[in-house]
Short mmCIF file of C-alpha atoms in Angstrom, two decimals:
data_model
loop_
_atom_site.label_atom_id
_atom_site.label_comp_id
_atom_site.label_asym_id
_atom_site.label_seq_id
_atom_site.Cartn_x
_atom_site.Cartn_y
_atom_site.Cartn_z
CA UNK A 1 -19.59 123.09 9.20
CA UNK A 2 -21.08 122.88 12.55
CA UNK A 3 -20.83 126.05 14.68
CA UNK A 4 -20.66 125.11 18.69
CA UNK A 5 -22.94 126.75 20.63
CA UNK A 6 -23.11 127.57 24.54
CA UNK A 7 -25.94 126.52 26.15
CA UNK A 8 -26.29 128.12 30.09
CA UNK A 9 -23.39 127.65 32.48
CA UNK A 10 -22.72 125.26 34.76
CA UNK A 11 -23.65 127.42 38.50
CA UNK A 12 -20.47 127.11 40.65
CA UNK A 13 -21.42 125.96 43.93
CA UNK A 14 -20.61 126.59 46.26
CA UNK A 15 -20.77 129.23 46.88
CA UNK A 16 -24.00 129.26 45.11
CA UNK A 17 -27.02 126.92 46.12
CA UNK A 18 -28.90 126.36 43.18
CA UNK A 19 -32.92 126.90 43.82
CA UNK A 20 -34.22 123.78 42.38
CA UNK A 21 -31.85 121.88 44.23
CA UNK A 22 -33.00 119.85 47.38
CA UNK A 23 -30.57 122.21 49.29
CA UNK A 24 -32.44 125.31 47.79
CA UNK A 25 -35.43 124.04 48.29
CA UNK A 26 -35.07 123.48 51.96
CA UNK A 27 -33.71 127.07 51.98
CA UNK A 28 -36.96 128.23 50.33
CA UNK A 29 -39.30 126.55 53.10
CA UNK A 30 -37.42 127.28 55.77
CA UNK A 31 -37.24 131.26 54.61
CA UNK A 32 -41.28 130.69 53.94
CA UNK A 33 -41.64 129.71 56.86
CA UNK A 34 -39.93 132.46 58.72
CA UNK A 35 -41.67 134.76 56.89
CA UNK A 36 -39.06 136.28 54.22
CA UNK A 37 -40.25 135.06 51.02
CA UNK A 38 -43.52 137.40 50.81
CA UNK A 39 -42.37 139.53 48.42
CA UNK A 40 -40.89 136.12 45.96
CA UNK A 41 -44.48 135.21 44.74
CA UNK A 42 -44.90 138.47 43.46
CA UNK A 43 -42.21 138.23 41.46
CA UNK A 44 -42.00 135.33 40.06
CA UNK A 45 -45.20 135.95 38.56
CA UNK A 46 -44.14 138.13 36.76
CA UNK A 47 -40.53 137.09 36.24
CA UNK A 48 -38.77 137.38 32.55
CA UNK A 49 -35.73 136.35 30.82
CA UNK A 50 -33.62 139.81 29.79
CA UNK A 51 -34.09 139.66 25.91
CA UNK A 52 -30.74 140.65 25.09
CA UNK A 53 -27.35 140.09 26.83
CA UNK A 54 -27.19 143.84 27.96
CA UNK A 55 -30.58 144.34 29.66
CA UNK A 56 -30.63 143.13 32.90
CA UNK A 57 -31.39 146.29 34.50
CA UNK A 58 -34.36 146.86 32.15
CA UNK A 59 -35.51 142.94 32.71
CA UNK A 60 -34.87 143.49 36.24
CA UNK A 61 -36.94 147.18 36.25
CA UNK A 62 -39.74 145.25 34.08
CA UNK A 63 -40.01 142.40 36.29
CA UNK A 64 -40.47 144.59 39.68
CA UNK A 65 -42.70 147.22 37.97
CA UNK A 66 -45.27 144.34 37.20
CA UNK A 67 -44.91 142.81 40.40
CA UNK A 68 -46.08 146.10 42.40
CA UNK A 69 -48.86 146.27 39.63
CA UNK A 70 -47.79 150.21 38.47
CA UNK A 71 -49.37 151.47 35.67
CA UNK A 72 -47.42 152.36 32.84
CA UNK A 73 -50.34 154.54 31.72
CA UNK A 74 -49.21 153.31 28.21
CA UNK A 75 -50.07 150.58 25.83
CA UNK A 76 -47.59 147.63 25.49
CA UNK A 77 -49.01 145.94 22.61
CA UNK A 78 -52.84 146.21 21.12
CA UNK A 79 -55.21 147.42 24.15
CA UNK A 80 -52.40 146.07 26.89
CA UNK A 81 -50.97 148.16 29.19
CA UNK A 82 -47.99 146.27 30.77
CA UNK A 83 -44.09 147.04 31.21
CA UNK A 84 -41.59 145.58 29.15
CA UNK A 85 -37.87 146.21 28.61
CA UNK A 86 -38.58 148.18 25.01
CA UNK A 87 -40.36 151.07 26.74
CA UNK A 88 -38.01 150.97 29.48
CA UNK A 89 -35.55 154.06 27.21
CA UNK A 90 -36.58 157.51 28.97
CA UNK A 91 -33.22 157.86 30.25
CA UNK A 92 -30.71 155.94 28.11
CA UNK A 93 -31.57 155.46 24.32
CA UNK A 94 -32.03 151.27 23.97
CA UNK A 95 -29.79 151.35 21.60
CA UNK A 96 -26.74 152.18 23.30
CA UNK A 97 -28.09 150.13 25.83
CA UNK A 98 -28.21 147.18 24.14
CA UNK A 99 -24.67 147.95 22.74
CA UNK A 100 -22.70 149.00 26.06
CA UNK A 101 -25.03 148.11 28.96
CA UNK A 102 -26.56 150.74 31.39
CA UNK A 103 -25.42 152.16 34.88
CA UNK A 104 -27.04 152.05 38.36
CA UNK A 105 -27.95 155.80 38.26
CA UNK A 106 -29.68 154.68 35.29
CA UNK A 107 -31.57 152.29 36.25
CA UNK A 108 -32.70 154.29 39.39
CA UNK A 109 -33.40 157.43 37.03
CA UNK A 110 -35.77 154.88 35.03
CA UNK A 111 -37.54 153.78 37.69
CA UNK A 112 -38.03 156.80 38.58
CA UNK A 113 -39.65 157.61 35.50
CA UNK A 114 -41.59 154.68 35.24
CA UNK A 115 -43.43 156.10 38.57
CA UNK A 116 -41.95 153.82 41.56
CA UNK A 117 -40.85 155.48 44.37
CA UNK A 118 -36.96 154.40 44.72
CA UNK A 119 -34.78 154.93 47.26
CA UNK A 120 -30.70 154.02 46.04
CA UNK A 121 -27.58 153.26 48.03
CA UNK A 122 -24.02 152.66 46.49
CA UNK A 123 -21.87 150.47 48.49
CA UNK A 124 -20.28 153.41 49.87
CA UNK A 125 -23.39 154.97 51.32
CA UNK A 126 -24.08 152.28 53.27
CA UNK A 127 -23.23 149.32 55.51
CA UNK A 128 -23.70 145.76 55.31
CA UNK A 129 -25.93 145.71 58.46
CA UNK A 130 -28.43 148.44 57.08
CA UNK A 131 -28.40 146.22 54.05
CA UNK A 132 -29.48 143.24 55.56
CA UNK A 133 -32.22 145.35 57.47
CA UNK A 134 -33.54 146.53 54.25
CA UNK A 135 -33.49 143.28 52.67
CA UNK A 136 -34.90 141.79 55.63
CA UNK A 137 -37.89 144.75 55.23
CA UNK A 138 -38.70 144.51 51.88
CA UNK A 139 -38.40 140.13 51.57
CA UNK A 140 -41.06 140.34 54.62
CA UNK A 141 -43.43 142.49 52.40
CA UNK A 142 -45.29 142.50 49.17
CA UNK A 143 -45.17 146.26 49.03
CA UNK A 144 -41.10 146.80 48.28
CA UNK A 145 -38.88 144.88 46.28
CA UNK A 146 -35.12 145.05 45.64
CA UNK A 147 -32.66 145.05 43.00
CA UNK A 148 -29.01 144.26 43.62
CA UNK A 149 -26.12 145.68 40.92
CA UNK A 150 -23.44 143.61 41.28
CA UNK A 151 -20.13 141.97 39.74
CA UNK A 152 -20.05 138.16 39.19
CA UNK A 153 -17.14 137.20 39.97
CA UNK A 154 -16.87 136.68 44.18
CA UNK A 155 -19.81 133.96 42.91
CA UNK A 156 -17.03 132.54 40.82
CA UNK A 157 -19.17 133.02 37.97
CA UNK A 158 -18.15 134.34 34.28
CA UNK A 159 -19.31 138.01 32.99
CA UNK A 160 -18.68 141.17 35.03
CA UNK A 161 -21.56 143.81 36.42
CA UNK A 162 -24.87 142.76 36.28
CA UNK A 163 -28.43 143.36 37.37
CA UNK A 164 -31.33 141.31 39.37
CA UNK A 165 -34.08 141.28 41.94
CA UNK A 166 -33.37 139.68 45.28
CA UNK A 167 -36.27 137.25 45.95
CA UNK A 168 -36.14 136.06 49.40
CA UNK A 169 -33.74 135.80 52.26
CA UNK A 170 -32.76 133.15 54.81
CA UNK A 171 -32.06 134.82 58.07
CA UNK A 172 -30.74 131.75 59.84
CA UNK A 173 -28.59 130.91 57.63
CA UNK A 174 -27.66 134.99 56.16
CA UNK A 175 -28.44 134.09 52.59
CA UNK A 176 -30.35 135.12 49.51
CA UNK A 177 -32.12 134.29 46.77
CA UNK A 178 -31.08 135.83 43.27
CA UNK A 179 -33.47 135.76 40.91
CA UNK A 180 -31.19 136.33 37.86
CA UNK A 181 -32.90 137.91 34.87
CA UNK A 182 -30.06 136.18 32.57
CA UNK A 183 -32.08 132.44 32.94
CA UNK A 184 -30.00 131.55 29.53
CA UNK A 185 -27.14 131.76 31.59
CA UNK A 186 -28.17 130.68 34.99
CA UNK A 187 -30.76 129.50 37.29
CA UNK A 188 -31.82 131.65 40.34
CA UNK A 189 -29.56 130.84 43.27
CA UNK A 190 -29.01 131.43 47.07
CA UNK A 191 -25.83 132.98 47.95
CA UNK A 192 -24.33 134.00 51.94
CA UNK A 193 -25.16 137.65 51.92
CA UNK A 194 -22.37 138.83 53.28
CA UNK A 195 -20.76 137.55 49.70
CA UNK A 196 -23.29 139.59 47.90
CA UNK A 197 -21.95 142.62 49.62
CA UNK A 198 -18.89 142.00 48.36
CA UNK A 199 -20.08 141.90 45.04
CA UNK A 200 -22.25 144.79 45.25
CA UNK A 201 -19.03 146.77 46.90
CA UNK A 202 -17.02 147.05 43.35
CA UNK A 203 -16.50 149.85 41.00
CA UNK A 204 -18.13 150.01 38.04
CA UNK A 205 -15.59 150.94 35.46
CA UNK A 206 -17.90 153.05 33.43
CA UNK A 207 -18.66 154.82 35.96
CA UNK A 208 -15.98 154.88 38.19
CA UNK A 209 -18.36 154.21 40.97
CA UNK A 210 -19.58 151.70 43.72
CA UNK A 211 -22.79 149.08 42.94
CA UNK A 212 -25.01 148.39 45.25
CA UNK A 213 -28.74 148.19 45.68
CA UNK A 214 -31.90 150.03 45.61
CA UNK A 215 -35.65 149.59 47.24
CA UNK A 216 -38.70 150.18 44.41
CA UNK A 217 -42.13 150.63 45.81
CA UNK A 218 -45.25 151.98 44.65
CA UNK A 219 -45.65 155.67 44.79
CA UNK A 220 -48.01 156.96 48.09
CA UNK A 221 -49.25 159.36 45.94
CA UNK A 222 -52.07 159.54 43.26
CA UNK A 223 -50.34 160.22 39.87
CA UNK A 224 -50.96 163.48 37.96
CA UNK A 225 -54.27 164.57 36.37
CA UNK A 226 -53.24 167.13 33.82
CA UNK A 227 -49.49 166.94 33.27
CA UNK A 228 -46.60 164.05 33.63
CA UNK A 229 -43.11 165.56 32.11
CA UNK A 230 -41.87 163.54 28.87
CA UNK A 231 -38.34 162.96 29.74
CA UNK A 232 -38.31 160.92 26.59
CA UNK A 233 -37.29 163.87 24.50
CA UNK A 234 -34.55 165.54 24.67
CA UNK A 235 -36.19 168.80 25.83
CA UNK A 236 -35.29 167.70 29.47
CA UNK A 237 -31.57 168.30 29.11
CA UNK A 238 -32.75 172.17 27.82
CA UNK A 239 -34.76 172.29 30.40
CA UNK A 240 -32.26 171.72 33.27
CA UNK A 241 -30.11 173.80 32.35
CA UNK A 242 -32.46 176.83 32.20
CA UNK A 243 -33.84 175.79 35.38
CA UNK A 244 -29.84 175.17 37.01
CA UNK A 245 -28.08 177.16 35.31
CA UNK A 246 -29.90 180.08 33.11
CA UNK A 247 -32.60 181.31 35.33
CA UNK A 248 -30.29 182.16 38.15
CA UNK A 249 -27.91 184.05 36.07
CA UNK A 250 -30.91 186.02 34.68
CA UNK A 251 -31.86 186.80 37.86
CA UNK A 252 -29.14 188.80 38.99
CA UNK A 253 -29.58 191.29 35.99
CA UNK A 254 -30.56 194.63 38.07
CA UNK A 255 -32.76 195.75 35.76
CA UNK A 256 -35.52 193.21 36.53
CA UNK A 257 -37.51 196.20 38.71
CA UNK A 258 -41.22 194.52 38.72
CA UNK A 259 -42.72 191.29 37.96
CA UNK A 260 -43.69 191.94 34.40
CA UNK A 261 -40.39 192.67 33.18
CA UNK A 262 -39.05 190.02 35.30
CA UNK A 263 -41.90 187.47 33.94
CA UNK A 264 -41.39 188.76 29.99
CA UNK A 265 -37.63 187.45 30.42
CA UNK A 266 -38.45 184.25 31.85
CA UNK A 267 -40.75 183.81 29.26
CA UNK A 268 -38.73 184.92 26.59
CA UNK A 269 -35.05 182.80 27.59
CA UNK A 270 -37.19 179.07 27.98
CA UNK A 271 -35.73 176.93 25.24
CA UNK A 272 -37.94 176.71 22.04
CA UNK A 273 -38.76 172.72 22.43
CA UNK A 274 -39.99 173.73 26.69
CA UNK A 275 -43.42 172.61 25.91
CA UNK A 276 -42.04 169.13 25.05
CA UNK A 277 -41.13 168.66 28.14
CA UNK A 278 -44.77 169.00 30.45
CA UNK A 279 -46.94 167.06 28.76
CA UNK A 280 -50.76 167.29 29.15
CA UNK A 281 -52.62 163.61 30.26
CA UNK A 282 -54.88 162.95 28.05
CA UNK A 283 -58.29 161.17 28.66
CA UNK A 284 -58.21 158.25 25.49
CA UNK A 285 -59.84 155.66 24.72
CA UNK A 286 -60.62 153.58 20.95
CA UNK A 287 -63.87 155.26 19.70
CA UNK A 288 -66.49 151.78 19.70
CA UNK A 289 -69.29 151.16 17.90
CA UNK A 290 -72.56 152.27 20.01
CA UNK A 291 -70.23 153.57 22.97
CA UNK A 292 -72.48 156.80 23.62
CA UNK A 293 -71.65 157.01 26.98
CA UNK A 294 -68.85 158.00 29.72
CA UNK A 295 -68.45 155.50 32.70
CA UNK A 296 -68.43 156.30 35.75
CA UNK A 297 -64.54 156.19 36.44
CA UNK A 298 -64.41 158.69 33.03
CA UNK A 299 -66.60 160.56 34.54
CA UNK A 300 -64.86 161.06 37.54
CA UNK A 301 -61.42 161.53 35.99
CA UNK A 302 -63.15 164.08 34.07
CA UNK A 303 -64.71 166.20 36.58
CA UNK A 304 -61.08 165.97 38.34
CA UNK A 305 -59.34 167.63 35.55
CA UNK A 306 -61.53 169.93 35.05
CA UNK A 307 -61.33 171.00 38.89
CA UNK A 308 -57.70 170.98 38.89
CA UNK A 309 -57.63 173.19 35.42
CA UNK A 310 -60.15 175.56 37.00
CA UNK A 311 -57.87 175.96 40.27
CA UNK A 312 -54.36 176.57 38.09
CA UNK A 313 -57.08 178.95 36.43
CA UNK A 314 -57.95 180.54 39.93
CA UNK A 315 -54.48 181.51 41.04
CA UNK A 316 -52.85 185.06 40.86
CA UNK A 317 -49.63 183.84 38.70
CA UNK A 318 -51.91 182.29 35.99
CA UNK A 319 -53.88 185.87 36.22
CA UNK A 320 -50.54 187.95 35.09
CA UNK A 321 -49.17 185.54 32.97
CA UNK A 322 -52.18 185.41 31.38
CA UNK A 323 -51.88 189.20 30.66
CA UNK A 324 -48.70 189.06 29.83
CA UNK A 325 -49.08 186.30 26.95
CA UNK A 326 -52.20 188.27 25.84
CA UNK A 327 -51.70 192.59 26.65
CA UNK A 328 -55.11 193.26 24.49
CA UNK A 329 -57.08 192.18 27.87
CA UNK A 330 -58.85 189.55 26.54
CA UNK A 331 -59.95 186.79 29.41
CA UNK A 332 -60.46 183.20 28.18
CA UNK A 333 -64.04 183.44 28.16
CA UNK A 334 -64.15 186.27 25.52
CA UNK A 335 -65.84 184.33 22.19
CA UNK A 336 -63.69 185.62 19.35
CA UNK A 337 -64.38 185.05 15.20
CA UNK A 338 -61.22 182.31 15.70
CA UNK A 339 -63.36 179.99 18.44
CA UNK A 340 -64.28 177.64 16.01
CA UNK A 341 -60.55 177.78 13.87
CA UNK A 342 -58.91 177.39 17.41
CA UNK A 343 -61.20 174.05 18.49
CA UNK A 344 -60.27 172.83 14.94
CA UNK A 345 -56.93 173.16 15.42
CA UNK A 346 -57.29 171.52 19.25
CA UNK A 347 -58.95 168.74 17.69
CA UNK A 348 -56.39 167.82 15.60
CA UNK A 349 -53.69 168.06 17.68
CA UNK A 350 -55.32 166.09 20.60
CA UNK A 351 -56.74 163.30 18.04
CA UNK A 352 -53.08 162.60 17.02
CA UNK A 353 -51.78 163.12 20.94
CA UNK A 354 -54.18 160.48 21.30
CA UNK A 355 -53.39 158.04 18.15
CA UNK A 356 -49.56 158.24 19.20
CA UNK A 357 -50.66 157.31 22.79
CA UNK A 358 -52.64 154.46 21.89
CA UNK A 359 -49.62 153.43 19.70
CA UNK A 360 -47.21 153.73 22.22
CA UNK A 361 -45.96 156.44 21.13
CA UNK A 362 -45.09 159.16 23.85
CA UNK A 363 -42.10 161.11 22.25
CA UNK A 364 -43.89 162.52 19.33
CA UNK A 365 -46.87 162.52 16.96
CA UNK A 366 -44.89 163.20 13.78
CA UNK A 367 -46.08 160.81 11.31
CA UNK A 368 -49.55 161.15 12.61
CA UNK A 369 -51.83 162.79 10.53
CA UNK A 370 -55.55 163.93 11.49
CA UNK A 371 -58.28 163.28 8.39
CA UNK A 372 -61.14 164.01 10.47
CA UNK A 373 -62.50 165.54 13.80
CA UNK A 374 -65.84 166.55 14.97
CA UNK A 375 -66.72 168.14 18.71
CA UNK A 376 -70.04 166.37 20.42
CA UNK A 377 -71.61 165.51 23.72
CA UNK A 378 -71.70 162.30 25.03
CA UNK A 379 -73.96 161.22 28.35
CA UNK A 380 -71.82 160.75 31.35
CA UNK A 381 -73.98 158.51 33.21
CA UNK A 382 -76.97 160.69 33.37
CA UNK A 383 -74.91 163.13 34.67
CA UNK A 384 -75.50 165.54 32.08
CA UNK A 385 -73.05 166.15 28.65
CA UNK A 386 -69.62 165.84 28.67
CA UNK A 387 -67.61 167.48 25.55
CA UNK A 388 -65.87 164.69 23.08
CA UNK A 389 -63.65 165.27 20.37
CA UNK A 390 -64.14 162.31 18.02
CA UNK A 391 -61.27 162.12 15.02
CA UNK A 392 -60.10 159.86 12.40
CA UNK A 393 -56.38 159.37 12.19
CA UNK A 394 -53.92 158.07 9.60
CA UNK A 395 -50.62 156.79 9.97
CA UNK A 396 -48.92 154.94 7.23
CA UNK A 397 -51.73 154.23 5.88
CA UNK A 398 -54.04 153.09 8.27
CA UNK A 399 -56.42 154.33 9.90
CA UNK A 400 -57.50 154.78 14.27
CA UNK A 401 -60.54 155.93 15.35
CA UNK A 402 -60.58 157.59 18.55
CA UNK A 403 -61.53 159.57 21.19
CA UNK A 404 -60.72 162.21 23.70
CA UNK A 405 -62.36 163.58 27.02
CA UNK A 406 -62.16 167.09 27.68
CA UNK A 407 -61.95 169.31 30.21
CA UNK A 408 -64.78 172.03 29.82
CA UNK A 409 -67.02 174.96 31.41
CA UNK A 410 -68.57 174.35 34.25
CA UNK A 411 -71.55 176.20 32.32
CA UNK A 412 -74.70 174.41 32.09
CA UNK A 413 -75.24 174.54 28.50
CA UNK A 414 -73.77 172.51 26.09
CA UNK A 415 -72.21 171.73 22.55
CA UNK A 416 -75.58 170.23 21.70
CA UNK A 417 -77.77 172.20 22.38
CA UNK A 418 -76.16 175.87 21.73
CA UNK A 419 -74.05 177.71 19.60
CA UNK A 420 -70.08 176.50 19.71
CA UNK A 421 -69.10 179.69 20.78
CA UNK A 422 -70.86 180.00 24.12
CA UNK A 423 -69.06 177.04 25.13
CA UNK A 424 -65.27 177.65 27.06
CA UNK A 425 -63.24 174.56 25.93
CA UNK A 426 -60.23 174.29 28.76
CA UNK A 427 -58.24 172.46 26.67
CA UNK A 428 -54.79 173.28 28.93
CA UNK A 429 -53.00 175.64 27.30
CA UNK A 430 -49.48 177.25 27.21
CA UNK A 431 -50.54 179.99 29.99
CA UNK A 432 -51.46 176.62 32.48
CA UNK A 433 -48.23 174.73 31.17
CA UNK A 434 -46.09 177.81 32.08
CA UNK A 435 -48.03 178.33 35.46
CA UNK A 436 -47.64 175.15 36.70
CA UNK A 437 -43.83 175.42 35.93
CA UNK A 438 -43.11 178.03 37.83
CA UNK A 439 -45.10 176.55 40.86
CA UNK A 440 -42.89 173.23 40.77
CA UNK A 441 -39.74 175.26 40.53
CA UNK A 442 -37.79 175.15 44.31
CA UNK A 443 -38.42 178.06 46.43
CA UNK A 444 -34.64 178.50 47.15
CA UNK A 445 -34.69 179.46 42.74
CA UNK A 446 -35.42 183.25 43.54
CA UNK A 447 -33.30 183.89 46.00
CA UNK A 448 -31.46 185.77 43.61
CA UNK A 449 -33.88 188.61 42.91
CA UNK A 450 -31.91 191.28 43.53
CA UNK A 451 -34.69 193.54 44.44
CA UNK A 452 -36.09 193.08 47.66
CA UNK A 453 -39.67 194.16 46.76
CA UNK A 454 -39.48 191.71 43.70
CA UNK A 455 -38.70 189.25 45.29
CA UNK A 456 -40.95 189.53 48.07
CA UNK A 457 -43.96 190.14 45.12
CA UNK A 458 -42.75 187.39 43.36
CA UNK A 459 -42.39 185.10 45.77
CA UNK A 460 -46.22 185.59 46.94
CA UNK A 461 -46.94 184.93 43.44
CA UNK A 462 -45.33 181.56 43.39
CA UNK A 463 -45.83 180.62 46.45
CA UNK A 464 -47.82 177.04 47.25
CA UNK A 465 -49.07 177.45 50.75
CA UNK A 466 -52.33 178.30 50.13
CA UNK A 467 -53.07 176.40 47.28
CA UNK A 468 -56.00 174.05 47.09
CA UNK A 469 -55.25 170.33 48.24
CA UNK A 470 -56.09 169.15 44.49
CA UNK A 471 -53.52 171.96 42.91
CA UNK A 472 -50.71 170.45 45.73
CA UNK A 473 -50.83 167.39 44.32
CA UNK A 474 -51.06 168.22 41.19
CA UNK A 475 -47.74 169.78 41.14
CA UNK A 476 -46.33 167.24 43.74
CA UNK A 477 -46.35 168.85 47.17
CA UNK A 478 -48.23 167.27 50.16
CA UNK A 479 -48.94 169.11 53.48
CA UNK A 480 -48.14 167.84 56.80
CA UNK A 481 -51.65 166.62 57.33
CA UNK A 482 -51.06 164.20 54.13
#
């Protein structure tokens, strides 16, 4: 027995204008021509279909990312770093996604993550003037593209909310041009603008909320070149809530007279799975036959991190919680008879960082398992040695060569040519991860000290105004000069 099937809907239009149509097609040179279709060929170069009926706010993310050429700084498939909808799920499992749909804050929240700069407004926050200006902005530009969350039905078409990037706009004539992800269902189509307001100003029952739109760009800034937080795992809900909610309790407990004590309790009250949360950037690449040097852009990554490490290193709060991690006195430069155990165990760990990286993998290495590593020196385009740790990994039963760049000494001796233990291996470590945490934490967070002398030596401690440049942006503060 034949089953019918449903193959696309017939657009209603009006009020729609179908693009391929001569009508839409005069719209689309007339807009050209007027200047308002410079962000379209962007886009449609990188357009998609939404794979399943609930992700049109992931096709519509994927499709934008690509278009303002962002990094995901992640594999895709093989070697291929590229954005697709399945590793669009740091802040909604897909999953539940693909069974219920996802919401606007969503969305925003994963472009956020991706590393666009976004900039939302509901319905409500806005008017339809400002919306036209933005549109009108970002359709004249390459640089910004936007996303419209809206219902169907003032198009007269069937389904409810849904999700796509505006690609153009026709001043004279107030319209524009959807570019709907859901190309099963229906063609991209013009529409009067003012209609798409209407459909953009409904509640979302899930919610309970307005729709509207938002404006993703590429980020001004350079992206991190130690850490980039995983909100992936769950340790970011832990995480808030000791930074919201459990650090300003504990700081009204009197008893917090000096900075020790007051740094052992922070210490002590951050959620067992914190370090999930900052993750360190690791240099990777596939180990290849007869690669036996660094390249230039390695190298420079390289010498970077290794500035940046040396300048968390450098600063006062990384000096006492360094002594208050280890009270025997011992400075990271102090070889010990558990040097070589400890760069084992570094090995290992950053081999499989690196495996599950390669694999797309950036919640966890479980499954990963390390058979083999080995610490050497590689030329970095005759600019001396550079440390490599070189490891073998398994997982389910096959096998990844790889290898990792890292940070070291500035010392001018090497792994090569001298005794493991006179090299310092900066392999960031808890002491940097916990430094760097308290810098990025808001200033306004210890105004609860109740001691004024505390506070006041605390607050020196933490404070970022006379950081180096490199260290700013590190932790995601810029100066006025930048």
């Amino acid at each position: 027995m034949e089953v019918a099937s449903l193959y696309r809907r017939v657009l209603p239009s009006p009020p729609a204008v179908e693009f391929a149509s001569a009508e839409g097609k005069r719209l689309f040179a007339e807009a050209l021509q007027g200047g308002t279709m410079e962000g379209f060929f962007n886009l449609i170069s990188y357009f998609q279909t939404q794979s399943e009926p609930a992700f049109c706010g992931l096709a519509s993310l994927s499709v934008v990312l690509n278009a303002l050429a962002i990094d995901p700084g992640r594999p895709w498939k093989g070697p291929w770093r590229w954005f697709d909808e399945s590793m669009l799920d740091c802040c909604e499992p897909l999953h539940k996604v693909k069974a219920e749909g996802i919401t606007f804050g969503k969305v925003v929240c994963l472009a956020h993550c991706a590393g666009a700069r976004v900039q939302s407004f509901r319905a409500d926050q806005t008017t339809i003037h400002d919306f036209r200006a933005h549109l009108t902005r970002c359709a004249s530009s390459q640089d910004c593209h936007l996303i419209s969350s809206y219902h169907r039905s003032p198009f007269k078409q069937t389904g409810t909310g849904h999700f796509s990037p505006i690609g153009g706009y026709h001043a004279e004539k107030d319209m524009a041009l959807i570019l709907d992800v859901a190309r099963f269902k229906y063609p991209p189509h013009w529409v009067p603008l003012t209609l798409l307001w209407d459909a953009m100003n409904t509640t979302d029952e899930a919610t309970g909320l307005l729709r509207g739109f938002m404006l993703v760009s590429r980020r001004s800034s350079a992206p991190s070149l130690l850490y980039t937080v995983s909100c992936g795992h769950g340790s970011w809900k832990s995480m808030a809530k000791y930074c919201v909610e459990d650090v300003p309790n504990l700081l009204k407990d009197e008893s917090l007279d000096n900075v020790t004590t007051l740094l052992s309790r922070l210490v002590e009250s951050l959620p067992a799975n914190a370090g999930d949360l900052i993750k360190c950037v690791i240099e990777v690449r596939r180990k290849e036959e007869g690669e036996s040097s660094l390249s230039k852009e390695e190298k420079e990554r390289l010498f970077l991190k290794e500035k940046v490490l040396q300048q968390i290193r450098d600063t006062d709060l990384f000096r006492v919680v360094h002594e208050l991690q280890y009270p025997k006195g011992l400075c990271g430069s102090c070889s010990s008879s558990s040097d070589e155990d400890s760069l084992a165990e570094i090995a290992a760990t950053v081999c499989c960082q690196g495996a599950a990286f390669l694999s797309g993998n950036l919640v966890s290495r479980d499954g990963f398992c390390c058979r083999e590593t080995c610490i050497k020196c590689i030329e970095a385009n005759g600019d001396g040695l550079k440390t490599v740790i070189s490891g073998t990994v398994v997982s389910k039963g096959n096998e990844q060569a790889v290898d990792l760049l890292l940070p070291t000494s500035s010392s001018k001796t090497s792994l090569c040519n001298s005794n493991l233990r006179s090299k310092i291996v900066k392999y960031p470590s808890s002491t940097d991860v916990l430094t760097v945490l308290l810098l990025v934490l808001q200033p306004n967070t210890w105004l609860g000290i109740k001691d004024e002398n505390v506070k006041a030596e605390f607050q020196s401690l933490v404070s970022t105004d006379n950081l180096p440049d490199l260290l700013k942006q590190e932790i995601g503060i810029r100066n006025q000069h930048h």
